[in-house]
Short mmCIF file of C-alpha atoms in Angstrom, two decimals:
data_model
loop_
_atom_site.label_atom_id
_atom_site.label_comp_id
_atom_site.label_asym_id
_atom_site.label_seq_id
_atom_site.Cartn_x
_atom_site.Cartn_y
_atom_site.Cartn_z
CA MET O 911 103.89 46.48 320.16
CA ALA O 912 102.05 43.93 322.25
CA GLY O 913 99.63 45.13 324.91
CA LYS O 914 97.30 48.04 325.30
CA LEU O 915 98.54 51.56 324.67
CA GLY O 916 97.79 54.69 326.69
CA ILE O 917 98.51 58.28 325.68
CA LEU O 918 98.80 60.94 328.38
CA ALA O 919 98.41 64.33 326.68
CA LEU O 920 100.25 66.88 328.81
CA GLY O 921 99.36 70.55 328.86
CA HIS O 922 101.00 73.65 330.26
CA GLY O 923 97.90 74.85 332.07
CA SER O 924 96.77 78.46 332.32
CA ARG O 925 94.59 80.89 334.23
CA HIS O 926 92.69 81.23 330.97
CA PRO O 927 90.66 78.23 329.77
CA HIS O 928 92.19 78.14 326.28
CA ASN O 929 95.22 75.94 326.91
CA MET O 930 93.10 73.43 328.80
CA ASP O 931 90.45 73.48 326.09
CA VAL O 932 93.00 72.80 323.35
CA VAL O 933 94.64 69.91 325.22
CA ARG O 934 91.26 68.42 326.13
CA GLU O 935 89.91 68.73 322.58
CA VAL O 936 93.08 67.33 321.02
CA ALA O 937 92.94 64.39 323.46
CA ASP O 938 89.31 63.79 322.49
CA MET O 939 90.25 63.86 318.80
CA ILE O 940 93.01 61.28 319.35
CA ALA O 941 90.61 59.08 321.33
CA SER O 942 87.93 59.25 318.61
CA LYS O 943 90.31 58.60 315.75
CA TYR O 944 92.41 55.87 317.38
CA SER O 945 89.83 54.05 319.44
CA SER O 946 92.15 51.26 320.58
CA VAL O 947 94.23 53.79 322.53
CA VAL O 948 93.29 54.93 326.05
CA VAL O 949 93.75 58.71 326.19
CA ARG O 950 94.04 60.79 329.36
CA ILE O 951 95.20 64.34 330.10
CA GLY O 952 97.29 66.08 332.74
CA PHE O 953 98.45 69.65 333.37
CA MET O 954 101.73 70.97 334.69
CA ASN O 955 100.26 74.12 336.24
CA MET O 956 97.02 75.68 337.33
CA ASN O 957 94.57 73.20 335.77
CA LYS O 958 93.28 69.81 336.80
CA PRO O 959 93.92 66.94 336.49
CA THR O 960 97.58 67.26 337.40
CA ILE O 961 100.16 65.13 335.61
CA GLN O 962 100.15 62.63 338.50
CA GLU O 963 96.34 62.53 338.55
CA GLY O 964 96.45 61.95 334.80
CA LEU O 965 98.80 59.00 335.26
CA ASP O 966 96.64 57.59 338.07
CA SER O 967 93.56 57.84 335.85
CA PHE O 968 94.86 54.94 333.74
CA ALA O 969 94.02 52.64 336.68
CA GLY O 970 91.62 49.92 335.62
CA THR O 971 92.18 50.49 331.89
CA GLY O 972 94.64 47.61 331.43
CA VAL O 973 97.24 49.70 329.56
CA THR O 974 100.69 48.13 329.44
CA THR O 975 102.49 51.17 328.01
CA ILE O 976 101.74 54.85 328.51
CA ILE O 977 103.26 57.48 326.25
CA ALA O 978 103.35 60.94 327.79
CA VAL O 979 103.09 63.46 324.95
CA PRO O 980 103.79 67.10 325.78
CA VAL O 981 101.21 69.07 323.81
CA PHE O 982 103.62 71.96 323.62
CA LEU O 983 104.80 73.65 320.46
CA ALA O 984 108.50 73.46 321.28
CA HIS O 985 110.94 72.21 323.86
CA GLY O 986 111.77 74.56 326.71
CA VAL O 987 112.35 74.42 330.45
CA HIS O 988 108.94 72.84 331.02
CA THR O 989 109.39 69.94 328.59
CA MET O 990 113.09 69.42 329.30
CA GLU O 991 113.13 69.79 333.08
CA ASP O 992 109.81 70.24 334.90
CA ILE O 993 107.75 67.51 333.23
CA PRO O 994 110.48 64.81 333.12
CA GLN O 995 111.08 65.48 336.83
CA THR O 996 107.38 65.05 337.62
CA LEU O 997 107.27 61.85 335.55
CA GLY O 998 110.44 60.54 337.20
CA ILE O 999 112.20 60.32 333.84
CA SER O 1000 115.85 61.26 333.50
CA ARG O 1001 117.05 63.54 330.72
CA ASP O 1002 119.19 60.88 329.10
CA ARG O 1003 116.73 58.02 329.35
CA ARG O 1004 113.20 58.82 328.21
CA LYS O 1005 111.55 55.79 329.74
CA THR O 1006 110.66 54.47 333.17
CA THR O 1007 108.36 51.99 334.86
CA VAL O 1008 105.37 52.98 336.98
CA LYS O 1009 103.05 50.89 339.11
CA LEU O 1010 99.42 50.74 338.09
CA ASP O 1011 96.87 48.35 339.55
CA GLY O 1012 99.83 46.55 341.15
CA ARG O 1013 101.44 45.91 337.75
CA ASP O 1014 104.51 47.40 336.09
CA VAL O 1015 103.59 49.73 333.25
CA THR O 1016 106.16 51.24 330.88
CA LEU O 1017 106.07 55.03 330.73
CA VAL O 1018 107.67 56.62 327.66
CA TYR O 1019 108.14 60.36 327.16
CA SER O 1020 107.73 61.72 323.63
CA GLU O 1021 108.94 64.84 321.89
CA PRO O 1022 106.67 67.90 321.80
CA LEU O 1023 104.89 68.85 318.57
CA GLY O 1024 107.90 70.67 317.14
CA SER O 1025 108.35 71.87 313.61
CA ASP O 1026 106.41 69.77 311.18
CA PRO O 1027 104.60 70.28 307.87
CA LEU O 1028 101.33 69.74 309.78
CA ILE O 1029 102.04 72.86 311.87
CA ALA O 1030 102.90 74.81 308.72
CA GLN O 1031 99.67 73.64 307.12
CA LEU O 1032 97.65 74.67 310.17
CA ALA O 1033 99.34 78.09 310.49
CA TYR O 1034 98.58 78.74 306.81
CA LYS O 1035 94.96 77.65 307.34
CA ARG O 1036 94.61 80.09 310.28
CA ALA O 1037 96.03 82.85 308.07
CA LEU O 1038 93.48 82.20 305.32
CA GLU O 1039 90.62 81.98 307.83
CA ALA O 1040 91.59 85.42 309.19
CA LEU O 1041 91.62 86.79 305.65
CA ASP O 1042 88.21 85.31 304.87
CA HIS O 1043 86.87 86.71 308.11
CA GLU O 1044 87.99 90.21 307.14
CA ALA O 1045 86.95 89.99 303.50
CA MET A 1484 91.91 88.50 297.34
CA ALA A 1485 93.68 90.92 295.03
CA GLY A 1486 97.28 91.89 295.74
CA LYS A 1487 100.28 90.19 297.23
CA LEU A 1488 99.99 88.39 300.55
CA GLY A 1489 102.46 88.40 303.43
CA ILE A 1490 102.44 86.12 306.46
CA LEU A 1491 104.21 87.21 309.64
CA ALA A 1492 104.76 84.11 311.77
CA LEU A 1493 104.92 85.25 315.39
CA GLY A 1494 106.78 83.32 318.07
CA HIS A 1495 106.94 83.55 321.83
CA GLY A 1496 110.74 83.60 321.97
CA SER A 1497 112.84 81.79 324.55
CA ARG A 1498 116.26 81.61 326.18
CA HIS A 1499 116.47 78.18 324.60
CA PRO A 1500 116.76 77.97 320.79
CA HIS A 1501 113.84 75.54 320.35
CA ASN A 1502 110.95 77.98 320.09
CA MET A 1503 112.86 80.11 317.59
CA ASP A 1504 113.85 77.04 315.60
CA VAL A 1505 110.25 75.81 315.38
CA VAL A 1506 108.89 79.19 314.28
CA ARG A 1507 111.70 79.64 311.76
CA GLU A 1508 111.31 76.14 310.33
CA VAL A 1509 107.53 76.42 310.13
CA ALA A 1510 107.90 79.79 308.34
CA ASP A 1511 110.33 78.18 305.89
CA MET A 1512 107.87 75.35 305.26
CA ILE A 1513 105.06 77.82 304.53
CA ALA A 1514 107.33 79.80 302.19
CA SER A 1515 108.39 76.66 300.28
CA LYS A 1516 104.90 75.27 299.97
CA TYR A 1517 103.08 78.51 299.13
CA SER A 1518 105.66 80.32 297.06
CA SER A 1519 103.41 83.26 296.13
CA VAL A 1520 103.29 84.31 299.80
CA VAL A 1521 106.01 86.44 301.39
CA VAL A 1522 106.80 84.94 304.80
CA ARG A 1523 108.60 86.71 307.63
CA ILE A 1524 109.02 86.03 311.35
CA GLY A 1525 108.98 88.04 314.57
CA PHE A 1526 109.33 87.23 318.27
CA MET A 1527 107.57 88.68 321.29
CA ASN A 1528 110.43 88.10 323.71
CA MET A 1529 114.12 87.34 323.87
CA ASN A 1530 114.73 86.47 320.19
CA LYS A 1531 115.29 88.52 317.08
CA PRO A 1532 113.78 89.79 314.88
CA THR A 1533 111.21 91.47 317.11
CA ILE A 1534 107.60 91.72 315.96
CA GLN A 1535 108.21 95.28 314.75
CA GLU A 1536 111.39 94.25 312.93
CA GLY A 1537 109.42 91.42 311.35
CA LEU A 1538 106.79 93.87 310.10
CA ASP A 1539 109.47 96.23 308.80
CA SER A 1540 111.11 93.36 306.92
CA PHE A 1541 108.21 93.33 304.45
CA ALA A 1542 109.58 96.59 303.04
CA GLY A 1543 110.32 96.26 299.34
CA THR A 1544 108.31 93.05 298.94
CA GLY A 1545 105.20 94.72 297.52
CA VAL A 1546 102.77 92.96 299.87
CA THR A 1547 99.36 94.60 300.11
CA THR A 1548 98.08 92.53 303.03
CA ILE A 1549 100.02 91.02 305.93
CA ILE A 1550 98.47 88.35 308.14
CA ALA A 1551 100.12 88.07 311.53
CA VAL A 1552 99.78 84.44 312.66
CA PRO A 1553 100.63 83.67 316.28
CA VAL A 1554 102.47 80.34 316.14
CA PHE A 1555 101.22 79.55 319.62
CA LEU A 1556 99.28 76.47 320.59
CA ALA A 1557 96.50 78.33 322.38
CA HIS A 1558 95.25 81.78 323.24
CA GLY A 1559 96.57 83.32 326.45
CA VAL A 1560 97.72 86.68 327.73
CA HIS A 1561 100.38 86.88 325.02
CA THR A 1562 98.06 86.33 322.07
CA MET A 1563 95.13 88.25 323.54
CA GLU A 1564 96.93 91.25 325.01
CA ASP A 1565 100.68 91.59 324.42
CA ILE A 1566 100.84 90.85 320.70
CA PRO A 1567 97.72 92.82 319.66
CA GLN A 1568 99.10 95.79 321.61
CA THR A 1569 102.44 95.56 319.79
CA LEU A 1570 100.64 95.27 316.46
CA GLY A 1571 98.36 98.19 317.30
CA ILE A 1572 95.29 96.01 316.90
CA SER A 1573 92.35 96.35 319.26
CA ARG A 1574 90.73 93.34 320.85
CA ASP A 1575 87.40 93.86 319.14
CA ARG A 1576 88.75 94.64 315.67
CA ARG A 1577 91.43 92.29 314.39
CA LYS A 1578 92.62 94.49 311.57
CA THR A 1579 94.55 97.72 311.11
CA THR A 1580 96.53 99.60 308.50
CA VAL A 1581 100.30 100.03 308.60
CA LYS A 1582 102.61 102.11 306.42
CA LEU A 1583 105.15 100.23 304.35
CA ASP A 1584 107.26 101.81 301.62
CA GLY A 1585 104.98 104.87 301.95
CA ARG A 1586 101.89 102.80 301.12
CA ASP A 1587 98.97 101.62 303.27
CA VAL A 1588 99.13 97.91 303.94
CA THR A 1589 96.35 95.98 305.65
CA LEU A 1590 97.45 94.06 308.73
CA VAL A 1591 95.17 91.23 309.86
CA TYR A 1592 95.63 89.21 313.05
CA SER A 1593 94.77 85.52 312.94
CA GLU A 1594 93.88 82.97 315.56
CA PRO A 1595 96.64 80.81 317.06
CA LEU A 1596 96.94 77.14 316.05
CA GLY A 1597 94.29 76.00 318.52
CA SER A 1598 92.63 72.61 318.65
CA ASP A 1599 92.54 70.98 315.27
CA PRO A 1600 92.70 67.45 313.86
CA LEU A 1601 96.16 68.34 312.49
CA ILE A 1602 97.44 68.83 316.06
CA ALA A 1603 95.85 65.55 317.13
CA GLN A 1604 97.48 63.82 314.17
CA LEU A 1605 100.89 65.29 315.04
CA ALA A 1606 100.63 64.46 318.77
CA TYR A 1607 99.75 60.87 317.85
CA LYS A 1608 102.71 60.76 315.44
CA ARG A 1609 105.07 61.97 318.21
CA ALA A 1610 103.67 59.26 320.50
CA LEU A 1611 104.36 56.51 317.95
CA GLU A 1612 107.84 57.89 317.23
CA ALA A 1613 108.67 57.70 320.96
CA LEU A 1614 107.42 54.13 321.04
CA ASP A 1615 109.51 53.17 317.98
CA HIS A 1616 112.51 54.81 319.53
CA GLU A 1617 112.15 52.71 322.67
CA ALA A 1618 111.29 49.46 320.89
#
């Protein structure tokens, strides 16, 4: 891919701080590990920045493509309907163009985390940590 | 740890099949990778087996400890209130004893997935997959 890549990590949002903390920390981890990527966050509900504010926060960064990644475990109404609608992305076509700094920027919508050996590995790690904690 | 370990992978449940599929697939991955562990699943809402049915399904397996792992991205009302209540675990003590096959079995409650480099790695992978898909 030519150009500069942005990742918009999307969270559900919550009255509790935990969802926001996880999305923020995961975004920070991506930014530290892949330093050529511009990482921003946005929340569907209850927390700030909103998804639109998250998109707007790429202004001035020079990104040519933004990938919106739902930091959700699985698909559901939010990832299949609410978020695509907010992003202006249709269900059959997972890509659109947005204006940023007067330029056209490609916006691509990714799959949520989903089932993956990395999730299995992490769930097993949390199990062992709980066991150690109780030992 | 002495004895045989069980992991109860707990899902939110959904009208859509995706949450159930992810929890089921992740449980299968844990079972394949760590074959000495007995893995079962249970859902809080809308899907079967329920959490209680999941616990009951360890009958006859000989497990001496069960770790209930909420396969949730972050803590929230469900992981902090609803699930502990169903498990009979208090908020300050993350452990209890349940009867299984007439024996006492230790039930430990773990943290949800939370923020972790594995989640960051997976979110970044989903971003690149979306980009490849659109290329």
